Backbone as a ProteinNet text record, in pm:
[ID]
protein_1_A
[PRIMARY]
MMEVITFRDVTKKYRSLKVLDQVTLDIRQNVITGVVGRNGAGKTTLMKMIAGFTKESSGELRVFGERPFNSLDVSANMIFVDDRMGFPDALKLGDILVECDRFYENWDDELAKRLLEYFQLPLTFKHRVLSKGKRSTFNAVIGIASRCPLTMFDEPITGMDVAARRDFYRALLKDYIAHPRTILLSSHHMEEMEDLLEDILLIDGKDIGFHGPIVDLQEKFLSLQGKANVLETYATRYAIVHRSMAGPLTEWIVDNEHTEAELNDLRQAGIRVATVTASDAYLAMTGQTKGGVDDVFNAMER
[TERTIARY]
9987.7	10084.2	10185.1	10311.4	10419	10419.1	10454.9	10468.3	10613	10630.5	10763.1	10804.9	10706.7	10733	10644.8	10704.9	10627.2	10665.6	10564.5	10580.7	10516	10585.7	10530	10554.4	10448.4	10454.2	10567.7	10579.1	10687.9	10649	10737.5	10720.5	10839.8	10812	10919.9	10902.2	11006.6	11004.8	11125.3	11103.1	11211.9	11216.3	11310.8	11314.6	11181.9	11107.7	10981.4	10861.9	10884.5	10774.6	10756.3	10640.2	10609.3	10537	10598.1	10541.9	10453.5	10500.7	10424.4	10424.4	10310.8	10294.8	10245.8	10335.1	10303.5	10227.9	10287.9	10228.4	10254.6	10149	10159.3	10087.7	10159.2	10098.3	10188.4	10130.2	10202.1	10170.5	10272.2	10252.7	10286.4	10189.9	10201.3	10297.8	10350.8	10441.2	10364.2	10427.6	10374.9	10236.1	10217.8	10093	10128	10047.5	10064.9	9982.6	10050.7	9985.9	9997.2	9885.8	9885.7	9903.2	10004.2	10028.3	9972.4	9864.7	9794.6	9775.8	9746.2	9725.6	9748.9	9705.9	9720.5	9865.8	9898.3	10034.4	10078.2	10198.6	10251.3	10203.9	10129.7	10076.4	10184	10293.9	10401.3	10427.7	10373.9	10391.4	10538.6	10606.3	10747.2	10831.8	10803.3	10877.9	10864.8	10743.6	10720.7	10798	10795.2	10862.5	11014.2	11065.6	11210.8	11259.6	11175.6	11212.9	11219.2	11121.8	11122.6	11247.1	11285	11402.3	11532.8	11528.6	11649.6	11723.5	11661.7	11725.7	11712.4	11605.4	11575.2	11553.6	11604.7	11594.6	11469.5	11397.1	11279.7	11323.3	11237.4	11271.2	11248.8	11144.4	11116.8	11028.4	11015.1	10937.3	11025.3	10961.2	11034	10987.4	11081.4	11054.6	11142.2	11078.7	11151.5	11113.5	11215.4	11196.7	11276.7	11210.4	11273.2	11331.1	11266.3	11306.7	11416.3	11469.5	11575.9	11551.4	11622.4	11607.8	11666.9	11590	11637	11742.8	11751.5	11844	11988.2	12052.3	12190.6	12211.7	12106.8	12118.7	12155.8	12267.1	12308.1	12213.4	12162	12070.1	11940.5	11887.5	11765.1	11793.2	11904.1	11939.6	11953.3	12009.5	12031.3	11902.3	11796.9	11669.8	11556.7	11593.6	11494.4	11536.3	11436.4	11463.1	11359.2	11405.5	11318.2	11326.4	11214.8	11209.8	11128.8	11190.2	11115.9	11172.6	11118.1	11161.2	11295.9	11353.4	11486.5	11593.1	11555	11648.8	11761.1	11884.3	11994.2	12093.9	12162.7	12267	12386.2	12507.5	12625.2	12608.7	12645.7	12627.7	12701.6	12812.7	12894.7	12833.7	12737.9	12683.7	12569.4	12573.2	12460.9	12358.7	12238.6	12133.5	12176.6	12244.8	12294.2	12394.8	12479.4	12577	12505.9	12398.6	12322.4	12263	12214.7	12160.6	12267.5	12389.5	12499.9	12524.1	12524.6	12547.2	12431.9	12309.5	12192.9	12201.8	12248.6	12264.8	12364.5	12465	12566.2	12513.8	12421.1	12377.8	12254.3	12154.6	12027	12024.4	12005	12011.3	11908.5	11787.9	11679.6	11664.6	11763	11755.9	11725	11630.1	11596.4	11638.8	11756.4	11812.4	11730.9	11680.1	11600.5	11472.6	11407.3	11285.5	11316.3	11424.1	11459.9	11481.7	11555.8	11585.6	11460.9	11375.1	11251.2	11160.3	11152.1	11067.9	11126.1	11256.6	11317.2	11297	11303.3	11277.3	11131.9	11040.8	10898.6	10872.3	10936.4	10916	11006.1	11076.6	11161.3	11268.5	11341.6	11452.4	11581	11655.4	11777.5	11882.9	11952	12053.4	12172.5	12187.3	12299.9	12274.9	12150	12118.4	12176.6	12201	12241	12119.8	12116.7	12003	11975.9	12079.8	12063.1	12001.3	12005.6	11950.6	11804	11750.4	11612.2	11515.4	11400.9	11295.1	11243	11165.4	11113.8	11031.7	10944.9	10861.6	10941.8	11039.6	11123.1	11212.1	11259.7	11340.4	11258.7	11133.9	11046.4	11019.1	11001.6	10976.9	11096.7	11217.4	11338.1	11350.1	11330.4	11338.7	11237.9	11117.8	11013.6	11053	11115.5	11162.3	11266	11357.3	11457.2	11386.9	11283	11209	11141.9	11085	11017.6	11119.4	11223.6	11319.2	11407.8	11421.8	11504.4	11444.2	11311.7	11238.1	11285.1	11304.9	11345.5	11231	11262.1	11156.6	11071.8	11133.4	11058.9	11084.2	10979.8	10990.6	10898.6	10955.4	10876.3	10884.5	10767.3	10756.2	10689.6	10762.3	10707.5	10680.6	10554.4	10514.6	10597.4	10592.7	10681	10639.7	10516.8	10465.7	10478.2	10554.2	10571.4	10622	10547.1	10588.5	10546.3	10500.3	10457.2	10324	10305.2	10174.9	10079.4	9953.9	9850.6	9884.6	9930.6	9960.8	10076	10178.6	10293.6	10254.6	10168.6	10123.1	10045.7	9957	9878.7	9969.7	10068.6	10160.1	10245.8	10286.2	10363.9	10283.7	10160.9	10078.3	10055.1	10033.5	10011.1	10135.7	10251.6	10376.7	10404.6	10380.6	10403.6	10314	10186.6	10092.9	10128.7	10161	10193.8	10318.6	10420.2	10541.5	10520	10434.6	10403.2	10330.2	10238.8	10164.9	10260.7	10357.3	10454.3	10560.4	10592.4	10698.9	10653.2	10571.6	10517.5	10627.7	10605.8	10691.5	10610.3	10665.6	10598.9	10622.3	10513	10523.3	10445.6	10510.4	10445	10443	10324.8	10306.6	10234.7	10303.7	10245.4	10216.3	10095.6	10059.8	9941.4	9935.7	9819.1	9707.7	9738.4	9639.5	9574.2	9499.6	9435.5	9345.9	9274.3	9178.9	9248.3	9375.3	9448.2	9507.7	9543.6	9614.1	9526.2	9401.3	9321.9	9293.5	9291.3	9260.5	9371	9493.1	9600	9635.1	9572.7	9602.9	9524	9588.8	9520.1	9489	9585.7	9567.4	9584.8	9525.1	9540.2	9595.2	9697.9	9750.4	9730	9632	9595.8	9651.9	9740.5	9799.9	9721.7	9673.5	9586.6	9616.1	9666.4	9689.6	9794.3	9908.9	10022.3	9995.9	9882.9	9845.3	9789.8	9753.1	9697.1	9545	9489.2	9344.4	9275.2	9344.1	9289.5	9404.1	9400.4	9494.7	9425.6	9412.5	9346.5	9313.7	9239.7	9202.1	9123.2	9145.1	9081.1	8929.3	8879.4	8733.8	8673.4	8750	8700.5	8688.2	8779.8	8770.9	8644.7	8618	8499.6	8371.3	8369.7	8248.4	8218.7	8309.5	8285.2	8184	8158.7	8075.7	7973.2	7871.2	7772.3	7757.7	7722.9	7692.1	7541.1	7490.9	7348.8	7338.2	7264.1	7246.9	7098.9	7065.2	6926.6	6913.4	6791.3	6767.2	6800.5	6857.9	6907	6797.4	6677.1	6569.9	6522.9	6533	6494.1	6599	6726.7	6833.2	6828.8	6796.2	6797.2	6697.2	6593.4	6496.8	6557.6	6671.5	6739.1	6866.8	6888.8	7016.5	7044.8	6940.4	6963.7	6983.6	6961.4	6968.4	7108.2	7187.4	7312.3	7431.3	7545.2	7670.9	7721	7711.6	7751.7	7901.4	7975.1	8120.1	8164.7	8091.5	8133.6	8010.5	8004.4	7896.4	7956.5	7889.6	7935.6	7818.6	7840.6	7740.3	7777.2	7680.8	7699.7	7602.4	7641.6	7550.2	7438.7	7312.9	7200.5	7165.3	7229.4	7198.4	7303.7	7263.1	7355.9	7398.3	7525.8	7574.8	7626.2	7583.1	7637.3	7713.2	7828	7894	7874.5	7814.5	7776.7	7835.1	7848	7893.6	7795	7847.9	7764	7714.5	7613.9	7556.4	7404.8	7356.4	7213.4	7157	7032.2	6960.8	6902.7	6862.3	6802.9	6672.6	6598.8	6473.5	6502.4	6608.3	6645	6686.4	6759.4	6801.5	6681.3	6585.7	6463.5	6386.2	6384.4	6317.9	6382.4	6513.3	6585.9	6553.5	6553.5	6526.4	6384.5	6289.7	6150.7	6133.5	6222.4	6217.6	6285	6334.4	6398.4	6547.4	6606.2	6749.2	6824.4	6927.4	7008.7	7113.3	7114.6	7208.3	7311.4	7439.9	7544	7667.5	7749.1	7878.3	7970.1	8078.5	8172.9	8300.2	8372.3	8502.7	8602.3	8715.5	8819.9	8868.5	8872.5	8915.2	8818.9	8687.4	8588.1	8595.8	8618.7	8631.1	8751.7	8860.2	8981.3	8954.4	8888.8	8857	8765.1	8672.1	8579.6	8654.1	8753.8	8825.6	8925.7	8972.2	9073.8	9019.5	8893.3	8835.7	8764.1	8690.4	8615.8	8475	8422.1	8288.9	8182.6	8200.1	8096.6	8125.6	8175.7	8171.7	8282.3	8382.1	8497	8465	8517.3	8513.3	8370.7	8278.8	8140.9	8081.5	8116.9	8061.4	8107.1	8225.8	8275.4	8181.7	8143.1	8055.7	7913.1	7870	7734.4	7721.2	7826.1	7821	7813.8	7878.7	7878.3	7743	7665.8	7536	7426.3	7455.9	7352.1	7326.4
11222.7	11114.3	11150.8	11126.3	11163.5	11076.5	11137.8	11063.1	11015	10884.9	10828.2	10840.1	10827.4	10826.1	10931.5	11014.6	11114.1	11110	11106.7	11117.9	11248.7	11324.6	11446.4	11445.4	11414.8	11412.1	11322.7	11204.3	11113	11030	11029.9	10950.7	10857	10734.9	10640.5	10586.2	10602.1	10552.2	10462.1	10358.1	10276.4	10299.4	10384	10429.7	10495.8	10439.6	10503.6	10451.5	10347.7	10287.8	10359	10419.3	10488.6	10391.2	10361.4	10265.1	10335.4	10446.3	10527.5	10671.1	10738.3	10870.1	10972.3	11063.7	11177.1	11132.4	11039.6	10986.4	11081.3	11115.7	11197.2	11124.6	11098	11030.1	11043.2	11016.9	11012.7	10880.7	10811.3	10686.7	10712.2	10682.5	10717.1	10626.5	10680.5	10606	10502.3	10385.9	10280.9	10232.2	10217.2	10165.5	10052.5	9946.3	9839.6	9875.2	9896.7	9935.4	9822	9779.7	9679.9	9747.7	9707.4	9762.3	9661.9	9698.9	9604.7	9662.7	9574	9613	9492.4	9500.9	9388.8	9371.9	9257.2	9232.8	9344.5	9394.8	9499.9	9638.9	9654.2	9785.4	9880.7	9825.8	9911.5	9897	9791.8	9773.8	9757.2	9666	9641.3	9763.2	9830.6	9951.7	10056.7	10078.4	10177.2	10141.1	10013.7	9972.9	9978.7	9946.6	9954.4	10099.1	10191.2	10332.4	10376.7	10332.6	10365.9	10308.5	10186.4	10121.1	10185.4	10265.8	10328.3	10244.7	10135.4	10048.8	10107	10182.7	10238	10388.1	10462.6	10608.6	10655.5	10748	10805.1	10885.8	10891.2	10965.6	11114.9	11150	11290.9	11298.6	11419.1	11437.9	11429.1	11433.2	11434.1	11319	11233.9	11120.4	11134.6	11124.8	11133.7	11018.2	10957.4	10852.6	10894.8	10902.7	10957.4	11097.5	11171.2	11308.6	11324.9	11216.3	11231.8	11144.4	11175.8	11099.9	10960	10854	10719.8	10660.6	10707.9	10645.8	10657	10539.5	10531	10597.9	10604.2	10665.7	10560	10579.8	10486.1	10491	10610.3	10623.6	10547.4	10560.8	10486.7	10337.3	10296.9	10155.1	10094.5	10168.3	10116.2	10102.5	10172.9	10171.6	10105.7	10029.3	9970.2	9829	9742.9	9611.8	9584.8	9528.7	9495.3	9344.7	9277.1	9131.1	9090.1	9009.7	8952.8	8815	8747.9	8610.6	8605	8720.9	8723.8	8768.8	8777.7	8817.8	8714	8758.1	8662.9	8678	8568.5	8567.1	8489.9	8515.4	8442.7	8291.5	8220.4	8075.4	8004.4	8060.2	7992.3	7997.6	8089	8107.4	8010.6	7954.7	7876.8	7973.8	7923.7	8010.5	8074.2	7997.4	8052.1	8163.9	8151.6	8256.4	8384.1	8366.5	8483.1	8559	8486.1	8551.9	8634.2	8581.2	8655.2	8787.2	8782.7	8904	9003.1	8950.9	9038.3	9109.3	9037.5	9095	9210.5	9198.4	9303.6	9425.5	9401.9	9510.7	9584.4	9509.9	9572.2	9608.5	9735.6	9788	9724.5	9696.4	9643.7	9491.6	9423.7	9280.2	9202.5	9106.5	9019.1	8877	8838.5	8708.8	8593.5	8610.9	8504	8478.9	8586.9	8572.3	8500	8539	8476.3	8326.4	8288.2	8146.7	8067.2	8128	8058.7	8038.6	8139	8126.3	8023.4	8022	7923.6	7781.6	7767	7635.7	7594.7	7689.4	7661.2	7620	7688.2	7658.2	7544.9	7480.4	7364.3	7398.3	7504.8	7548.9	7543.6	7432.9	7417.3	7522.6	7573.3	7676.7	7625.3	7494.1	7436	7429.8	7454.3	7453.1	7576.6	7563.2	7678.1	7731.6	7861.9	7928.7	7875.9	7848.7	7811.2	7673	7586.6	7451.6	7445	7553.7	7553.7	7549.4	7487.3	7491.8	7634.6	7660.9	7797	7844.5	7757.8	7795.3	7818.8	7729.7	7744.2	7867.6	7897.3	8017.7	8142.5	8144.3	8258.7	8271.1	8156.8	8158.7	8215.7	8171.7	8224.2	8374.8	8418.7	8562.3	8641.2	8586.1	8653.7	8665.5	8561.2	8565	8675.2	8687.8	8795.4	8930.9	8945.6	9071.5	9104.2	9003.4	9026.2	9056.5	8972.3	8983.4	9106.8	9164.3	9284.7	9404.7	9407.1	9516	9652.9	9663.5	9791.1	9892.1	10020.5	10123	10122.2	10085	10067	9925.5	9844.1	9704	9681.9	9631.8	9610.1	9464.3	9405.8	9268.8	9272.6	9231.4	9228	9082.7	9044.6	8905.9	8807.7	8822.5	8741.9	8596.2	8561.9	8426.7	8334.3	8375.4	8292.8	8153.7	8051.7	7914.1	7857.7	7941.4	7891.9	7818.8	7714.7	7650	7732.9	7693.3	7772.4	7790.9	7684.7	7692.4	7788.4	7782.8	7871.9	8017	8041.4	8177.9	8231.7	8149.1	8190.7	8221.9	8136.9	8157.5	8282.1	8307.6	8429.1	8553.2	8561.2	8678.9	8695	8583.6	8588.7	8637.7	8585.2	8626.9	8774.4	8818.3	8958.8	9049.4	9014.5	9097.5	9102.7	8987.3	8983.8	9068.2	9058.5	9135.6	9284	9314.9	9455.5	9520.1	9447.7	9502	9532.4	9443	9462.1	9566.5	9574.7	9666.2	9736	9840.5	9907.5	9962.3	9949.1	10011	10027.2	10096.3	10117.4	9995.3	9930.2	9807.4	9823.3	9791.4	9782.8	9636	9588.8	9446.5	9431.6	9373.3	9350.3	9201.9	9169.4	9029.5	9021.3	8912.1	8886.6	8820.6	8774.6	8707.3	8808.5	8900.5	9006.6	8950.7	8841.8	8786.4	8731	8693.3	8637.4	8744.8	8858.4	8958.4	9074.4	9080.8	9200.4	9222.2	9115.8	9131.7	9202.7	9206.2	9272.9	9410.1	9448.1	9576.6	9689.5	9803.9	9926	10016.5	10033.6	10115.9	10029.8	10076.5	10013.6	10117.2	10077.3	10158.8	10079.3	10119.9	10048	10122.4	10055.2	10113.6	10064.8	10158.6	10122.8	10215.6	10157.5	10237.3	10345.1	10311.4	10402.5	10509.8	10503.7	10606	10538.1	10617	10565.1	10561.6	10439.3	10424.5	10451.1	10417.5	10441.6	10436.1	10524.6	10518.3	10570.3	10483.3	10523.4	10402.8	10423.9	10313	10206.3	10082.1	9970.2	9977.4	10030	10040.5	10140	10243.2	10340.5	10277.3	10186.2	10114.9	10029	9958.2	9872.1	9953.2	10071.5	10152.6	10218.3	10205.7	10262.3	10180.8	10055.2	9965.1	9891.7	9839.7	9750.8	9626.9	9516	9392.8	9376.1	9354.3	9326.1	9185.4	9097.9	8960	8930.3	8869.6	8834.8	8762.5	8733.2	8670.5	8770.4	8717.9	8804.5	8894.5	8837.7	8918	9030	9006.7	9110.7	9221.5	9181.8	9281.9	9366.9	9305.1	9378	9493	9484.3	9594.4	9719.9	9702.3	9817.1	9856.9	9796.2	9812.2	9956.3	10032.5	10170.1	10267.7	10220.5	10311.6	10321.9	10214.5	10208.8	10184.2	10237.5	10210.2	10073.2	9976	9839.3	9825.7	9801.4	9794	9653.6	9552.8	9414.4	9323.9	9225.7	9126.5	8988	8901.3	8763	8676.7	8545.9	8450.9	8406.1	8407.3	8358.2	8242.5	8124	8010	8033	8013.4	8034.3	8182.1	8267.6	8409.9	8486.7	8602.9	8695.9	8799	8833.2	8936.5	9054.8	9171.8	9295.5	9364.8	9419.9	9514	9651.6	9740.6	9872	9981	10099.5	10214.1	10239.2	10268.7	10290.7	10434.7	10460.1	10595.2	10587.4	10513.1	10487.4	10560.5	10605.1	10656.7	10538.4	10560.7	10453.9	10405.6	10497.4	10458.8	10365.2	10392.5	10306.2	10167.9	10163.6	10034.4	9952.8	10019.1	9949.4	9896.3	9973.6	9931.7	9804.2	9799	9681	9558.7	9577.7	9465.5	9412.9	9503.4	9461	9384.2	9407.2	9333.9	9197.7	9164.4	9035	9034.5	9152.6	9163.8	9176.5	9094.6	9099.5	9209.8	9302.5	9414.7	9391.2	9394.1	9365.8	9450	9465.5	9529.1	9431.7	9480.8	9395.9	9379.7	9272.3	9255.1	9346.8	9369.3	9450.4	9383.8	9250.6	9177.2	9199.8	9196.3	9221	9365.6	9458.4	9598.7	9618.3	9550.2	9556.9	9501.2	9385.1	9325	9415	9479.7	9569.9	9687.5	9738.9	9856.2	9821.8	9696.7	9660	9570.8	9526.2	9434	9504.9	9426.3	9480.5	9518.4	9622.4	9669.1	9563.6	9483.7	9389.6	9246.1	9232.3	9099.9	9004	9042	8954.8	8823.3	8712.6	8583	8528.2	8566.5	8518.1	8555.9	8675.2	8719.8	8633.1	8574.2	8485.8	8367.3	8305.9	8188.7	8229.3	8345.7	8392	8414.7	8471.5	8496.2	8365.9	8259.7	8131.6	8063.7	8097.4	8032.2	8101.3	8220.1	8292.5	8230.8
12065.5	12050	11940.1	11969.9	11877.7	11751.6	11638.2	11513.9	11498.4	11478.7	11458.8	11312.6	11222.9	11078.4	11012.1	10928.4	10853.2	10705.8	10621.5	10475.7	10432.6	10349.3	10291.6	10140.8	10066.4	9919.3	9869.2	9928.3	9892.8	9770.1	9673.4	9552	9537	9492.4	9463.8	9323.6	9241.4	9104.4	9081.5	9002	8950.3	8800.4	8757	8618.6	8583.8	8488.7	8449.4	8529.6	8613.8	8689.4	8822.6	8841.1	8965.5	9058.9	9174	9268.7	9371.8	9424.2	9518.8	9468.5	9483	9421.5	9523.3	9563.9	9651	9777.1	9848.6	9971.3	10087.8	10159.2	10281.1	10394.1	10502.8	10617.6	10739.8	10856.4	10983.1	11051.8	11100.4	11174.6	11319.8	11406	11547.4	11622.3	11730.4	11817.3	11898.2	11917.1	12005.3	11963.3	11832.5	11777.1	11680.8	11679.6	11580.8	11457.8	11346.7	11221.6	11120.6	11066.1	10959.8	10825.1	10750.5	10616.4	10516	10449	10362.9	10223.4	10130	9990.6	9902.5	9779.5	9687.1	9646.1	9589	9541.7	9446.2	9469	9382.7	9417.1	9527.3	9562.4	9613.5	9664	9714.7	9863.6	9926.4	10071.5	10108	10039.1	10070	10038.8	9928.5	9893.3	10002.1	10050.9	10155.7	10281.8	10321.3	10444.2	10428.4	10309.7	10288.1	10286	10240.9	10249.9	10396.1	10474.7	10617.7	10685.3	10645.2	10704.2	10660.3	10554.6	10505.7	10403.7	10359.8	10259.2	10119.1	10097.3	9966	9979.6	9883.9	9887.6	9814.6	9874.2	9808.6	9686.6	9584	9462.3	9480.1	9553.6	9583.2	9706.7	9760.1	9881.8	10004.8	10120.3	10247.3	10335.7	10374.1	10463.2	10586.8	10704.8	10829.8	10921.5	10982.8	11083.5	11206	11321	11442.1	11415.6	11325.5	11298.5	11197.1	11139.8	11041.6	10919.6	10814.3	10690.3	10711.7	10683.3	10719.1	10626.8	10502.3	10406.7	10455.6	10476.9	10524.3	10661	10742.9	10875.6	10979.8	11049	11154	11272.7	11305.7	11419.2	11393.7	11271.6	11238.6	11238.9	11181.8	11175.5	11314.5	11408.6	11543.3	11622.6	11579.7	11653.2	11575.9	11472.7	11383.4	11346.4	11325.4	11268.1	11160.1	11049.2	10937	10915.3	10936.2	10928.4	10806.3	10718	10606.2	10574.9	10473.6	10445.8	10374.4	10344.1	10284.1	10383.7	10509.8	10614.8	10622.7	10602.7	10595.3	10709	10738.6	10839.4	10783.3	10832.5	10783.1	10795.6	10691.2	10688	10801.2	10845.7	10946.8	11086	11107.5	11241.9	11271.8	11392.6	11443	11502.8	11528.2	11580.9	11712.7	11796.5	11922.8	11901.9	11799.3	11767.6	11722.5	11646.5	11598.9	11717.5	11817.5	11936.6	12007.5	12013.1	12076.7	12004.1	11870.3	11792	11806.9	11815.1	11835.6	11970.1	12071.1	12204.9	12202.2	12116.9	12106.3	12030.6	11936.9	11848.4	11898.1	11947.1	11982.7	12130.6	12156.7	12293.6	12386.5	12332.2	12415.9	12404.4	12351.8	12327.2	12454.4	12445.5	12558.2	12522.1	12571.9	12535.6	12593	12714.1	12775.7	12696.5	12654.1	12574.1	12443.4	12375.9	12248.9	12267.2	12369.1	12390.7	12428.5	12509.3	12548.5	12426.9	12341.1	12221.7	12125.5	12107.7	12018.9	12072	12203.2	12261.7	12239.3	12256.2	12235.1	12090.6	11996.6	11854.7	11805.1	11896.6	11865.5	11761.7	11792	11708.9	11791.4	11784.3	11864.7	11830.4	11929.2	11910.1	11828.7	11819.5	11745	11594.8	11551.4	11408.3	11339.9	11210.8	11130	11054	11036.8	10975.4	10834.1	10758.3	10618.1	10599.8	10702.9	10688.9	10732.2	10783.6	10830.4	10712.6	10733.8	10633.7	10622.4	10518.1	10497	10617	10667.5	10781.1	10907.5	10933.7	11052.8	11043.3	10921	10902.6	10931.7	10882.1	10910.4	11059.2	11126.5	11270.8	11345.3	11307.7	11371.9	11349.9	11226.6	11196.8	11279.4	11294.5	11371.5	11518.5	11571.8	11710.5	11727.5	11631.9	11636.7	11640.5	11558.3	11554.8	11686.4	11750.7	11879.2	11989	11999.4	12109.8	12099.1	11980.9	11965.3	12036.3	12044.6	12110.5	12061.4	11930.7	11872.2	11880.2	11900.5	11901.5	11775.3	11661.4	11536.8	11488	11486.2	11444.9	11325.5	11215.4	11094.7	11051.3	11027.6	10978.8	10841.4	10738.9	10603.6	10565.6	10563.4	10536	10620.8	10754.2	10839.9	10851.8	10812.2	10838.7	10718.5	10615.5	10495.6	10532.5	10493.4	10518.8	10653.1	10744	10875.4	10863.5	10946.2	10950	11036	11039.8	11108.5	11255.8	11321.2	11464	11490.3	11406.8	11424.9	11401.9	11302.8	11277.3	11397.4	11449.5	11566.1	11685.5	11707.9	11820	11800.6	11677.1	11650.6	11685.3	11635.9	11664	11814.3	11882.8	12027.2	12100.7	12062	12126.2	12100.5	11977.1	11943.1	12025.5	12037.5	12112.8	12260.5	12320	12463.2	12492.3	12406.5	12432.6	12403.9	12306.9	12277.7	12395.3	12456.2	12570.3	12685.2	12707.1	12815.5	12779.2	12651.7	12606.2	12478.7	12490.5	12372.1	12281.6	12152.4	12051.6	11923.7	11827.9	11700.5	11612.8	11572	11493.4	11363.8	11253	11122.5	11083	11046.1	11016.7	10883.5	10786.4	10654.4	10638.4	10593.4	10570.3	10476.7	10398.5	10314.8	10395	10516.5	10599.8	10694.3	10635.9	10713	10822.7	10790.2	10887	11010.1	10999.2	11112	11203.2	11146.5	11226.7	11271.1	11224.4	11251	11398.9	11479.4	11621.8	11699.2	11646	11719.6	11663.5	11551.5	11489.7	11553.8	11563.3	11608.6	11489.9	11400.8	11281.6	11156.7	11048.7	10917.1	10820.2	10745.1	10636.3	10507.9	10428.3	10306.9	10186.8	10114.5	9994.2	9873.5	9795	9683	9565.6	9457.5	9337.5	9353.2	9413.7	9432.9	9537.2	9603.6	9701.1	9825.5	9923.2	10046.6	10034.5	10032.3	10023.7	10155.7	10263.7	10397.9	10497.3	10597.7	10708.4	10833.7	10932	11054.8	11140.1	11250.2	11338.6	11264	11300.1	11231.5	11244.4	11356.8	11374.9	11276.4	11240.9	11143.1	11004.9	10972.6	10844.8	10841.3	10950.4	10956.2	10944.3	11003.7	11005.2	10870.8	10774.1	10641.9	10561.9	10605.4	10525.8	10611.4	10543.6	10604.1	10516.9	10581.8	10509.3	10501.4	10379.8	10358.3	10302	10372.2	10327.2	10310.1	10197.8	10172.3	10039.4	10002.5	9873	9762.2	9655	9548	9492.2	9473.1	9413	9505.3	9637.9	9733.7	9734.3	9737.5	9736.3	9609.7	9496.8	9370.8	9368.4	9449.9	9454.7	9516.3	9585.6	9648.3	9572.7	9456.5	9386.2	9345.8	9318.9	9273.7	9389.1	9511.8	9626.7	9687.4	9675.2	9750	9659.2	9699.3	9628.9	9672.6	9582.2	9614.6	9588.9	9695.4	9685.2	9647.6	9696.1	9672.3	9678.4	9588.6	9588.8	9601.5	9676.9	9688.8	9732.4	9729.4	9777.1	9917.2	10007.5	10143.9	10164	10118.5	10121.3	10021.6	10063.7	9972.3	9953.3	10030	10025.7	9946.6	9901.7	9838.2	9941.8	9940	10032	9952.4	9993.6	9941.2	10052.7	10020.8	10110.8	10049.6	10127.3	10075.5	10164.3	10107.3	10186.9	10300.9	10417	10534.9	10537.5	10455.2	10446.7	10457.8	10557.1	10572.3	10692.5	10680	10796.4	10872.6	10995.2	11074.2	11011.8	10950.3	10883.8	10766.1	10692	10579.3	10627.5	10737.1	10792.1	10837.7	10900.3	10943.4	10823.1	10715.4	10591.6	10536.6	10539.9	10493.5	10579	10709.2	10800.4	10781.6	10762	10742.6	10612.3	10517.5	10390.8	10401	10520.2	10540.7	10512.3	10503.9	10476.7	10608.8	10624.1	10745.5	10730.3	10825.9	10824.7	10934.5	10898	10996.3	10968.6	11072.7	11053.8	10979.6	10926.4	10854.4	10935.9	10910.8	10971.7	10901.4	10965.7	10901.8	10774.3	10775.1	10656.9	10540.9	10568.8	10464.1	10413.6	10505.3	10464.6	10374.8	10408.1	10325	10186	10179	10050.1	9969	10038.3	9969	9907.1	9977.8	9928.4	9818.7	9814.7	9715.8	9605.2	9619.9	9522.4	9410.4	9333.5	9221	9264.7	9205.3	9241.1	9213.1	9109	9068.7	9111.1	9232.6	9294.6	9266.1	9187.9	9172	9103.6	9159.3	9091.9	9076.3	9164.7	9151.2	9016.3	8966.5	8839	8722.7	8734.2	8628.8	8611.7	8725	8719.4	8684.1	8734.3	8700.6	8551.1	8489.5	8345.4	8266.4	8314.1	8244.4	8252.5	8357.6	8376.6	8297.2	8244	8170.9	8033.8
[MASK]
++++++++++++++++++++++++++++++++++++++++++++++++++++++++++++++++++++++++++++++++++++++++++++++++++++++++++++++++++++++++++++++++++++++++++++++++++++++++++++++++++++++++++++++++++++++++++++++++++++++++++++++++++++++++++++++++++++++++++++++++++++++++++++++++++++++++++++++++++++++++++++++++++++++++++++++

């Protein structure tokens, strides 16, 4: 499968602040990739470099085989959707659709109008008068209907209610299946979008913590649930990535480096062994080794 985006030792600095450090990766064509990481990890910076809005400080970045910064070819085949996406104040939503039809080669005007009608966004409204959630919904519709070979959504669901978020993900998936393209999707709501992702790109500490199929991320860890005193007898055997409370039980997320005999030993001790969700795996890779907020309350009870 062809790579649409390639990074080779790419670094991005703002004066003395290094945001990304010697990043090397390839993003495959016609795959939905989730770009995840904690606040300030560099997700938006990485996507803006791909879009050509921001210039890399060093290294080699290629999109569709060329450097994206100030590239008309990349711009014509890419759309970047975020909550700061702006349109001229004088234009009504219907006018914006007309301009999109003129600019985007694969634009589907019927789809855009049907989605706006479904989301109750009249074409006579102006973009600037929309609420935050409705503005995000409109921007997301533009991103879907443009059908650009490279489509990037950076926190596209800001302000949307639960129903609108669910409908957005559903619409994006249905149109992607019918019209495959390379999609990058950044969101803090990992648990909501994980069902439509194929690859995960996790940015952690200015570098890439993980990049690959979402199932490979899940298989890196196991969930162990049981009584705290029972789990503690195994504390020296396993690398505990994350600790939390699951009702009356304690849950550990541990590296998946167990033999079948070890797993049977755990089960016989009354410990529930299970796979983890992609969301839990993400939290494990970006969280604290000693359980995060639970430890704050545990320390107060001592």
